[in-house]
PDB file of C-alpha atoms in Angstrom:
ATOM      1  CA  UNK M  12     108.166 126.965 102.659  1.00  0.00           C
ATOM      2  CA  UNK M  13     108.908 129.021  99.566  1.00  0.00           C
ATOM      3  CA  UNK M  14     108.071 127.866  96.020  1.00  0.00           C
ATOM      4  CA  UNK M  15     111.794 127.611  95.319  1.00  0.00           C
ATOM      5  CA  UNK M  16     112.294 125.319  98.305  1.00  0.00           C
ATOM      6  CA  UNK M  17     109.410 123.108  97.211  1.00  0.00           C
ATOM      7  CA  UNK M  18     110.843 122.930  93.697  1.00  0.00           C
ATOM      8  CA  UNK M  19     114.179 121.918  95.196  1.00  0.00           C
ATOM      9  CA  UNK M  20     112.531 119.152  97.210  1.00  0.00           C
ATOM     10  CA  UNK M  21     110.708 117.907  94.126  1.00  0.00           C
ATOM     11  CA  UNK M  22     114.013 117.831  92.242  1.00  0.00           C
ATOM     12  CA  UNK M  23     115.651 115.983  95.127  1.00  0.00           C
ATOM     13  CA  UNK M  24     112.862 113.405  95.109  1.00  0.00           C
ATOM     14  CA  UNK M  25     113.220 112.871  91.377  1.00  0.00           C
ATOM     15  CA  UNK M  26     117.014 112.506  91.592  1.00  0.00           C
ATOM     16  CA  UNK M  27     116.748 110.064  94.498  1.00  0.00           C
ATOM     17  CA  UNK M  28     114.215 108.005  92.555  1.00  0.00           C
ATOM     18  CA  UNK M  29     116.356 107.915  89.416  1.00  0.00           C
ATOM     19  CA  UNK M  30     119.427 106.842  91.383  1.00  0.00           C
ATOM     20  CA  UNK M  31     117.357 104.188  93.135  1.00  0.00           C
ATOM     21  CA  UNK M  32     116.063 102.865  89.821  1.00  0.00           C
ATOM     22  CA  UNK M  33     119.635 102.489  88.555  1.00  0.00           C
ATOM     23  CA  UNK M  34     120.407 100.355  91.580  1.00  0.00           C
ATOM     24  CA  UNK M  35     117.195  98.392  91.127  1.00  0.00           C
ATOM     25  CA  UNK M  36     118.085  97.651  87.499  1.00  0.00           C
ATOM     26  CA  UNK M  37     121.423  96.210  88.584  1.00  0.00           C
ATOM     27  CA  UNK M  38     119.775  94.113  91.302  1.00  0.00           C
ATOM     28  CA  UNK M  39     117.049  92.822  88.992  1.00  0.00           C
ATOM     29  CA  UNK M  40     119.570  90.970  86.861  1.00  0.00           C
ATOM     30  CA  UNK M  41     120.948  89.127  89.894  1.00  0.00           C
ATOM     31  CA  UNK M  42     119.561  86.291  91.976  1.00  0.00           C
ATOM     32  CA  UNK M  43     118.722  88.712  94.793  1.00  0.00           C
ATOM     33  CA  UNK M  44     116.235  90.411  92.511  1.00  0.00           C
ATOM     34  CA  UNK M  45     114.370  87.228  91.605  1.00  0.00           C
ATOM     35  CA  UNK M  46     111.682  87.451  94.344  1.00  0.00           C
ATOM     36  CA  UNK M  47     110.664  90.857  92.987  1.00  0.00           C
ATOM     37  CA  UNK M  48     110.233  89.769  89.370  1.00  0.00           C
ATOM     38  CA  UNK M  49     106.703  89.577  88.013  1.00  0.00           C
ATOM     39  CA  UNK M  50     104.772  89.282  84.758  1.00  0.00           C
ATOM     40  CA  UNK M  51     102.415  92.204  84.223  1.00  0.00           C
ATOM     41  CA  UNK M  52      98.932  92.388  82.723  1.00  0.00           C
ATOM     42  CA  UNK M  53     100.347  92.305  79.176  1.00  0.00           C
ATOM     43  CA  UNK M  54     102.603  89.324  79.855  1.00  0.00           C
ATOM     44  CA  UNK M  55     105.783  91.405  79.978  1.00  0.00           C
ATOM     45  CA  UNK M  56     108.497  90.890  82.619  1.00  0.00           C
ATOM     46  CA  UNK M  57     108.755  93.678  85.197  1.00  0.00           C
ATOM     47  CA  UNK M  58     110.257  94.158  88.639  1.00  0.00           C
ATOM     48  CA  UNK M  59     108.486  95.332  91.770  1.00  0.00           C
ATOM     49  CA  UNK M  60     111.687  97.021  92.927  1.00  0.00           C
ATOM     50  CA  UNK M  61     110.261 100.305  91.690  1.00  0.00           C
ATOM     51  CA  UNK M  62     108.131 100.184  94.836  1.00  0.00           C
ATOM     52  CA  UNK M  63     110.921 100.270  97.436  1.00  0.00           C
ATOM     53  CA  UNK M  64     112.659 102.954  95.385  1.00  0.00           C
ATOM     54  CA  UNK M  65     109.569 105.162  95.392  1.00  0.00           C
ATOM     55  CA  UNK M  66     108.756 104.451  99.037  1.00  0.00           C
ATOM     56  CA  UNK M  67     112.253 105.400 100.219  1.00  0.00           C
ATOM     57  CA  UNK M  68     112.584 108.527  98.067  1.00  0.00           C
ATOM     58  CA  UNK M  69     109.064 109.752  98.831  1.00  0.00           C
ATOM     59  CA  UNK M  70     109.295 109.144 102.587  1.00  0.00           C
ATOM     60  CA  UNK M  71     112.689 110.790 103.024  1.00  0.00           C
ATOM     61  CA  UNK M  72     111.743 113.886 101.060  1.00  0.00           C
ATOM     62  CA  UNK M  73     108.296 114.105 102.668  1.00  0.00           C
ATOM     63  CA  UNK M  74     109.884 114.183 106.104  1.00  0.00           C
ATOM     64  CA  UNK M  75     112.345 116.827 104.909  1.00  0.00           C
ATOM     65  CA  UNK M  76     109.573 119.056 103.577  1.00  0.00           C
ATOM     66  CA  UNK M  77     106.871 118.509 106.190  1.00  0.00           C
ATOM     67  CA  UNK M  78     106.113 121.132 108.850  1.00  0.00           C
ATOM     68  CA  UNK M  79     107.781 120.396 112.193  1.00  0.00           C
ATOM     69  CA  UNK M  80     104.619 118.879 113.677  1.00  0.00           C
ATOM     70  CA  UNK M  81     104.231 116.390 110.850  1.00  0.00           C
ATOM     71  CA  UNK M  82     107.769 115.150 110.213  1.00  0.00           C
ATOM     72  CA  UNK M  83     107.585 112.211 112.586  1.00  0.00           C
ATOM     73  CA  UNK M  84     104.161 111.255 111.242  1.00  0.00           C
ATOM     74  CA  UNK M  85     105.478 111.331 107.661  1.00  0.00           C
ATOM     75  CA  UNK M  86     108.354 109.046 108.596  1.00  0.00           C
ATOM     76  CA  UNK M  87     106.018 106.639 110.373  1.00  0.00           C
ATOM     77  CA  UNK M  88     103.344 106.313 107.681  1.00  0.00           C
ATOM     78  CA  UNK M  89     105.751 106.246 104.736  1.00  0.00           C
ATOM     79  CA  UNK M  90     108.088 103.712 106.323  1.00  0.00           C
ATOM     80  CA  UNK M  91     105.454 101.384 107.745  1.00  0.00           C
ATOM     81  CA  UNK M  92     103.274 101.456 104.620  1.00  0.00           C
ATOM     82  CA  UNK M  93     106.327 100.699 102.488  1.00  0.00           C
ATOM     83  CA  UNK M  94     107.513  97.841 104.690  1.00  0.00           C
ATOM     84  CA  UNK M  95     104.161  96.073 105.078  1.00  0.00           C
ATOM     85  CA  UNK M  96     103.383  96.739 101.421  1.00  0.00           C
ATOM     86  CA  UNK M  97     106.674  95.104 100.465  1.00  0.00           C
ATOM     87  CA  UNK M  98     105.808  92.158 102.686  1.00  0.00           C
ATOM     88  CA  UNK M  99     102.501  91.780 100.853  1.00  0.00           C
ATOM     89  CA  UNK M 100     104.288  92.016  97.497  1.00  0.00           C
ATOM     90  CA  UNK M 101     106.509  89.077  98.445  1.00  0.00           C
ATOM     91  CA  UNK M 102     104.382  86.918 100.756  1.00  0.00           C
ATOM     92  CA  UNK M 103     101.149  87.632  98.891  1.00  0.00           C
ATOM     93  CA  UNK M 104     102.612  86.076  95.756  1.00  0.00           C
ATOM     94  CA  UNK M 105     102.695  82.641  97.360  1.00  0.00           C
ATOM     95  CA  UNK M 106     100.264  80.141  95.780  1.00  0.00           C
ATOM     96  CA  UNK M 107      98.289  79.603  98.984  1.00  0.00           C
ATOM     97  CA  UNK M 108      97.442  83.321  99.087  1.00  0.00           C
ATOM     98  CA  UNK M 109      96.362  83.679  95.468  1.00  0.00           C
ATOM     99  CA  UNK M 110      92.690  84.105  96.425  1.00  0.00           C
ATOM    100  CA  UNK M 111      93.281  86.421  99.378  1.00  0.00           C
ATOM    101  CA  UNK M 112      92.621  89.598  97.424  1.00  0.00           C
ATOM    102  CA  UNK M 113      90.469  92.537  98.395  1.00  0.00           C
ATOM    103  CA  UNK M 114      88.573  93.005 101.629  1.00  0.00           C
ATOM    104  CA  UNK M 115      86.397  89.965 100.954  1.00  0.00           C
ATOM    105  CA  UNK M 116      89.444  87.767 100.380  1.00  0.00           C
ATOM    106  CA  UNK M 117      91.158  88.873 103.584  1.00  0.00           C
ATOM    107  CA  UNK M 118      87.986  88.266 105.623  1.00  0.00           C
ATOM    108  CA  UNK M 119      87.521  84.839 104.035  1.00  0.00           C
ATOM    109  CA  UNK M 120      91.082  83.901 105.008  1.00  0.00           C
ATOM    110  CA  UNK M 121      90.453  84.974 108.598  1.00  0.00           C
ATOM    111  CA  UNK M 122      87.300  82.847 108.720  1.00  0.00           C
ATOM    112  CA  UNK M 123      89.456  79.900 107.657  1.00  0.00           C
ATOM    113  CA  UNK M 124      91.882  80.577 110.463  1.00  0.00           C
ATOM    114  CA  UNK M 125      94.568  82.137 108.264  1.00  0.00           C
ATOM    115  CA  UNK M 126      96.074  85.604 108.358  1.00  0.00           C
ATOM    116  CA  UNK M 127      96.712  86.751 104.809  1.00  0.00           C
ATOM    117  CA  UNK M 128      99.640  88.952 103.859  1.00  0.00           C
ATOM    118  CA  UNK M 129      97.093  91.557 102.864  1.00  0.00           C
ATOM    119  CA  UNK M 130      95.548  91.489 106.327  1.00  0.00           C
ATOM    120  CA  UNK M 131      98.977  92.067 107.865  1.00  0.00           C
ATOM    121  CA  UNK M 132      99.399  95.023 105.537  1.00  0.00           C
ATOM    122  CA  UNK M 133      95.997  96.474 106.408  1.00  0.00           C
ATOM    123  CA  UNK M 134      96.693  96.148 110.126  1.00  0.00           C
ATOM    124  CA  UNK M 135     100.137  97.694 109.793  1.00  0.00           C
ATOM    125  CA  UNK M 136      98.956 100.683 107.778  1.00  0.00           C
ATOM    126  CA  UNK M 137      95.979 101.165 110.085  1.00  0.00           C
ATOM    127  CA  UNK M 138      98.255 101.191 113.122  1.00  0.00           C
ATOM    128  CA  UNK M 139     100.666 103.628 111.461  1.00  0.00           C
ATOM    129  CA  UNK M 140      97.751 105.885 110.538  1.00  0.00           C
ATOM    130  CA  UNK M 141      96.540 105.864 114.146  1.00  0.00           C
ATOM    131  CA  UNK M 142     100.033 106.760 115.374  1.00  0.00           C
ATOM    132  CA  UNK M 143     100.135 109.608 112.852  1.00  0.00           C
ATOM    133  CA  UNK M 144      96.816 110.852 114.212  1.00  0.00           C
ATOM    134  CA  UNK M 145      98.294 110.984 117.707  1.00  0.00           C
ATOM    135  CA  UNK M 146     101.481 112.686 116.514  1.00  0.00           C
ATOM    136  CA  UNK M 147      99.505 115.382 114.671  1.00  0.00           C
ATOM    137  CA  UNK M 148      96.605 115.779 117.116  1.00  0.00           C
ATOM    138  CA  UNK M 149      94.943 119.142 117.406  1.00  0.00           C
ATOM    139  CA  UNK M 150      93.582 120.343 120.731  1.00  0.00           C
ATOM    140  CA  UNK M 151      91.712 117.991 123.051  1.00  0.00           C
ATOM    141  CA  UNK M 152      88.311 116.532 123.759  1.00  0.00           C
ATOM    142  CA  UNK M 153      85.688 115.490 121.237  1.00  0.00           C
ATOM    143  CA  UNK M 154      87.074 117.723 118.493  1.00  0.00           C
ATOM    144  CA  UNK M 155      90.510 116.145 118.795  1.00  0.00           C
ATOM    145  CA  UNK M 156      88.943 112.687 118.693  1.00  0.00           C
ATOM    146  CA  UNK M 157      87.043 113.562 115.525  1.00  0.00           C
ATOM    147  CA  UNK M 158      90.208 114.906 113.914  1.00  0.00           C
ATOM    148  CA  UNK M 159      92.057 111.755 114.921  1.00  0.00           C
ATOM    149  CA  UNK M 160      89.449 109.555 113.279  1.00  0.00           C
ATOM    150  CA  UNK M 161      89.627 111.631 110.097  1.00  0.00           C
ATOM    151  CA  UNK M 162      93.421 111.489 110.010  1.00  0.00           C
ATOM    152  CA  UNK M 163      93.489 107.739 110.565  1.00  0.00           C
ATOM    153  CA  UNK M 164      90.887 107.167 107.885  1.00  0.00           C
ATOM    154  CA  UNK M 165      92.484 109.460 105.313  1.00  0.00           C
ATOM    155  CA  UNK M 166      95.986 108.029 105.728  1.00  0.00           C
ATOM    156  CA  UNK M 167      94.896 104.391 105.630  1.00  0.00           C
ATOM    157  CA  UNK M 168      92.167 104.920 103.041  1.00  0.00           C
ATOM    158  CA  UNK M 169      94.293 106.903 100.594  1.00  0.00           C
ATOM    159  CA  UNK M 170      97.120 104.382 100.914  1.00  0.00           C
ATOM    160  CA  UNK M 171      94.722 101.633  99.924  1.00  0.00           C
ATOM    161  CA  UNK M 172      93.024 103.635  97.172  1.00  0.00           C
ATOM    162  CA  UNK M 173      96.270 104.502  95.367  1.00  0.00           C
ATOM    163  CA  UNK M 174      97.215 100.826  95.550  1.00  0.00           C
ATOM    164  CA  UNK M 175      93.886  99.842  93.994  1.00  0.00           C
ATOM    165  CA  UNK M 176      94.822 101.931  90.947  1.00  0.00           C
ATOM    166  CA  UNK M 177      98.112 100.092  90.397  1.00  0.00           C
ATOM    167  CA  UNK M 178      96.603  97.742  87.809  1.00  0.00           C
ATOM    168  CA  UNK M 179      97.998  99.347  84.664  1.00  0.00           C
ATOM    169  CA  UNK M 180     101.383 100.969  83.999  1.00  0.00           C
ATOM    170  CA  UNK M 181     101.519 104.527  85.236  1.00  0.00           C
ATOM    171  CA  UNK M 182      97.943 104.675  86.531  1.00  0.00           C
ATOM    172  CA  UNK M 183      98.716 104.914  90.238  1.00  0.00           C
ATOM    173  CA  UNK M 184     101.684 107.183  89.554  1.00  0.00           C
ATOM    174  CA  UNK M 185      99.623 109.617  87.501  1.00  0.00           C
ATOM    175  CA  UNK M 186      96.898 109.746  90.154  1.00  0.00           C
ATOM    176  CA  UNK M 187      99.459 110.288  92.922  1.00  0.00           C
ATOM    177  CA  UNK M 188     101.243 113.021  90.961  1.00  0.00           C
ATOM    178  CA  UNK M 189      97.976 114.835  90.236  1.00  0.00           C
ATOM    179  CA  UNK M 190      96.889 114.706  93.866  1.00  0.00           C
ATOM    180  CA  UNK M 191     100.312 115.823  95.096  1.00  0.00           C
ATOM    181  CA  UNK M 192     100.343 118.689  92.607  1.00  0.00           C
ATOM    182  CA  UNK M 193      96.865 119.777  93.687  1.00  0.00           C
ATOM    183  CA  UNK M 194      97.899 119.951  97.361  1.00  0.00           C
ATOM    184  CA  UNK M 195     101.312 121.632  97.010  1.00  0.00           C
ATOM    185  CA  UNK M 196      99.953 124.912  98.357  1.00  0.00           C
ATOM    186  CA  UNK M 197      99.386 125.834 101.962  1.00  0.00           C
ATOM    187  CA  UNK M 198     101.588 125.495 105.055  1.00  0.00           C
ATOM    188  CA  UNK M 199     101.790 121.686 104.729  1.00  0.00           C
ATOM    189  CA  UNK M 200     102.378 121.634 100.974  1.00  0.00           C
ATOM    190  CA  UNK M 201     106.069 120.896 101.402  1.00  0.00           C
ATOM    191  CA  UNK M 202     105.093 117.447 102.671  1.00  0.00           C
ATOM    192  CA  UNK M 203     104.145 116.332  99.147  1.00  0.00           C
ATOM    193  CA  UNK M 204     106.758 118.243  97.128  1.00  0.00           C
ATOM    194  CA  UNK M 205     109.367 115.503  97.451  1.00  0.00           C
ATOM    195  CA  UNK M 206     106.893 112.655  96.868  1.00  0.00           C
ATOM    196  CA  UNK M 207     105.689 114.465  93.742  1.00  0.00           C
ATOM    197  CA  UNK M 208     109.225 114.557  92.376  1.00  0.00           C
ATOM    198  CA  UNK M 209     109.883 110.946  93.369  1.00  0.00           C
ATOM    199  CA  UNK M 210     106.685 109.793  91.678  1.00  0.00           C
ATOM    200  CA  UNK M 211     107.547 111.663  88.487  1.00  0.00           C
ATOM    201  CA  UNK M 212     111.045 110.180  88.651  1.00  0.00           C
ATOM    202  CA  UNK M 213     109.690 106.622  88.679  1.00  0.00           C
ATOM    203  CA  UNK M 214     106.809 107.242  86.263  1.00  0.00           C
ATOM    204  CA  UNK M 215     108.732 106.843  82.950  1.00  0.00           C
ATOM    205  CA  UNK M 216     110.061 103.416  83.987  1.00  0.00           C
ATOM    206  CA  UNK M 217     106.564 102.444  85.129  1.00  0.00           C
ATOM    207  CA  UNK M 218     105.018 103.528  81.807  1.00  0.00           C
ATOM    208  CA  UNK M 219     107.689 101.649  79.844  1.00  0.00           C
ATOM    209  CA  UNK M 220     106.820  98.544  81.875  1.00  0.00           C
ATOM    210  CA  UNK M 221     110.245  98.123  83.375  1.00  0.00           C
ATOM    211  CA  UNK M 222     109.022  98.431  86.954  1.00  0.00           C
ATOM    212  CA  UNK M 223     105.800  98.263  88.925  1.00  0.00           C
ATOM    213  CA  UNK M 224     105.019 100.246  92.064  1.00  0.00           C
ATOM    214  CA  UNK M 225     103.404  97.266  93.742  1.00  0.00           C
ATOM    215  CA  UNK M 226     101.934  97.504  97.224  1.00  0.00           C
ATOM    216  CA  UNK M 227     105.192  98.869  98.618  1.00  0.00           C
ATOM    217  CA  UNK M 228     105.375 101.954  96.427  1.00  0.00           C
ATOM    218  CA  UNK M 229     101.671 102.623  95.993  1.00  0.00           C
ATOM    219  CA  UNK M 230     100.822 102.222  99.684  1.00  0.00           C
ATOM    220  CA  UNK M 231     103.731 104.387 100.822  1.00  0.00           C
ATOM    221  CA  UNK M 232     103.055 107.318  98.516  1.00  0.00           C
ATOM    222  CA  UNK M 233      99.308 106.965  99.115  1.00  0.00           C
ATOM    223  CA  UNK M 234      99.785 107.106 102.892  1.00  0.00           C
ATOM    224  CA  UNK M 235     101.863 110.273 102.555  1.00  0.00           C
ATOM    225  CA  UNK M 236      99.201 111.847 100.359  1.00  0.00           C
ATOM    226  CA  UNK M 237      96.583 110.892 102.916  1.00  0.00           C
ATOM    227  CA  UNK M 238      98.623 112.609 105.615  1.00  0.00           C
ATOM    228  CA  UNK M 239      98.657 115.747 103.464  1.00  0.00           C
ATOM    229  CA  UNK M 240      94.877 115.596 103.037  1.00  0.00           C
ATOM    230  CA  UNK M 241      94.520 115.231 106.796  1.00  0.00           C
ATOM    231  CA  UNK M 242      96.344 118.553 107.201  1.00  0.00           C
ATOM    232  CA  UNK M 243      93.794 120.475 105.141  1.00  0.00           C
ATOM    233  CA  UNK M 244      91.832 123.099 107.075  1.00  0.00           C
ATOM    234  CA  UNK M 245      88.157 122.510 107.706  1.00  0.00           C
ATOM    235  CA  UNK M 246      86.832 119.375 109.348  1.00  0.00           C
ATOM    236  CA  UNK M 247      83.957 119.282 106.872  1.00  0.00           C
ATOM    237  CA  UNK M 248      86.363 119.234 103.935  1.00  0.00           C
ATOM    238  CA  UNK M 249      88.346 116.380 105.445  1.00  0.00           C
ATOM    239  CA  UNK M 250      85.183 114.450 106.272  1.00  0.00           C
ATOM    240  CA  UNK M 251      83.982 114.870 102.692  1.00  0.00           C
ATOM    241  CA  UNK M 252      87.288 113.611 101.321  1.00  0.00           C
ATOM    242  CA  UNK M 253      87.181 110.601 103.624  1.00  0.00           C
ATOM    243  CA  UNK M 254      83.669 109.891 102.382  1.00  0.00           C
ATOM    244  CA  UNK M 255      84.885 109.933  98.783  1.00  0.00           C
ATOM    245  CA  UNK M 256      87.846 107.664  99.584  1.00  0.00           C
ATOM    246  CA  UNK M 257      85.581 105.237 101.453  1.00  0.00           C
ATOM    247  CA  UNK M 258      82.968 105.187  98.687  1.00  0.00           C
ATOM    248  CA  UNK M 259      85.571 104.472  96.009  1.00  0.00           C
ATOM    249  CA  UNK M 260      87.122 101.726  98.107  1.00  0.00           C
ATOM    250  CA  UNK M 261      83.786 100.011  98.661  1.00  0.00           C
ATOM    251  CA  UNK M 262      82.902 100.425  94.980  1.00  0.00           C
ATOM    252  CA  UNK M 263      86.128  98.667  94.020  1.00  0.00           C
ATOM    253  CA  UNK M 264      84.790  95.477  95.600  1.00  0.00           C
ATOM    254  CA  UNK M 265      81.948  95.424  93.049  1.00  0.00           C
ATOM    255  CA  UNK M 266      83.107  97.511  90.086  1.00  0.00           C
ATOM    256  CA  UNK M 267      86.237  97.246  87.962  1.00  0.00           C
ATOM    257  CA  UNK M 268      88.109 100.552  87.931  1.00  0.00           C
ATOM    258  CA  UNK M 269      89.726  99.500  84.653  1.00  0.00           C
ATOM    259  CA  UNK M 270      86.336  98.983  83.003  1.00  0.00           C
ATOM    260  CA  UNK M 271      85.114 102.369  84.226  1.00  0.00           C
ATOM    261  CA  UNK M 272      88.261 104.152  83.039  1.00  0.00           C
ATOM    262  CA  UNK M 273      88.228 102.445  79.649  1.00  0.00           C
ATOM    263  CA  UNK M 274      84.596 103.447  79.077  1.00  0.00           C
ATOM    264  CA  UNK M 275      85.021 107.077  80.141  1.00  0.00           C
ATOM    265  CA  UNK M 276      86.353 109.581  77.566  1.00  0.00           C
ATOM    266  CA  UNK M 277      89.078 111.736  79.045  1.00  0.00           C
ATOM    267  CA  UNK M 278      89.960 109.226  81.740  1.00  0.00           C
ATOM    268  CA  UNK M 279      90.690 106.632  79.051  1.00  0.00           C
ATOM    269  CA  UNK M 280      93.074 108.929  77.184  1.00  0.00           C
ATOM    270  CA  UNK M 281      94.804 110.063  80.372  1.00  0.00           C
ATOM    271  CA  UNK M 282      95.218 106.464  81.479  1.00  0.00           C
ATOM    272  CA  UNK M 283      96.809 105.464  78.164  1.00  0.00           C
ATOM    273  CA  UNK M 284      99.035 108.539  77.892  1.00  0.00           C
ATOM    274  CA  UNK M 285     102.660 107.451  77.613  1.00  0.00           C
ATOM    275  CA  UNK M 286     101.824 103.771  77.987  1.00  0.00           C
ATOM    276  CA  UNK M 287     102.986 101.063  75.614  1.00  0.00           C
ATOM    277  CA  UNK M 288     100.244  99.331  73.597  1.00  0.00           C
ATOM    278  CA  UNK M 289      99.110  96.093  75.239  1.00  0.00           C
TER     279      UNK M 289
END
């Protein structure tokens, strides 16, 4: 795909996101938008409808820009991650699920005989990632199995990692945009051109604290980015990336990403860039 075509896809993603946000703003003021309303970290009212907008725009444009062998996989991971993420956004807000957060919370719920909304989301994204691995399999035998494991892990792990960053306005969007921009090159780069544009289209509303990406938006765009990482050449490179994603995910159970970012020069300024004061 030519640079001009990728730029066109990015523009299409941004336009689709902006049109979706206009519709979300109209819905937010109505009763139908009530289940998506939240209060953010600063006590300001926001809507989670930015998530479905981003998920739809990113998935459609990813499928349009992906190489032929990855189009179906892009549709599967973007759609499923968005749907189960949206379910977690709505069902996970129920009072009885308030403590079912993080891997430890989901496991605790299972020990109590309950299936948390987060566990449903994890299972759904994991299944979609496995399907994507089958749809994009390379060769056969042990090598194909290893590639399948890497693809499954990168799609599911990156979906979760981007969602873990969605704790401050614009944080997950900035990370997703940077990763998409860094992987625009190569034969599979068209896969992330549209999601890059869609993310940038939603980012201003996210930074102004009008919308949040929520699980729906963050998981969907993260899954698509993971699919792009899984298309990188070199099994060692992909294994290294999966190791980084896994390490960060496990660290999040013990360490606050917000505390680390706030105490790190450079990351702190990037995180606050464009954001309203708390």
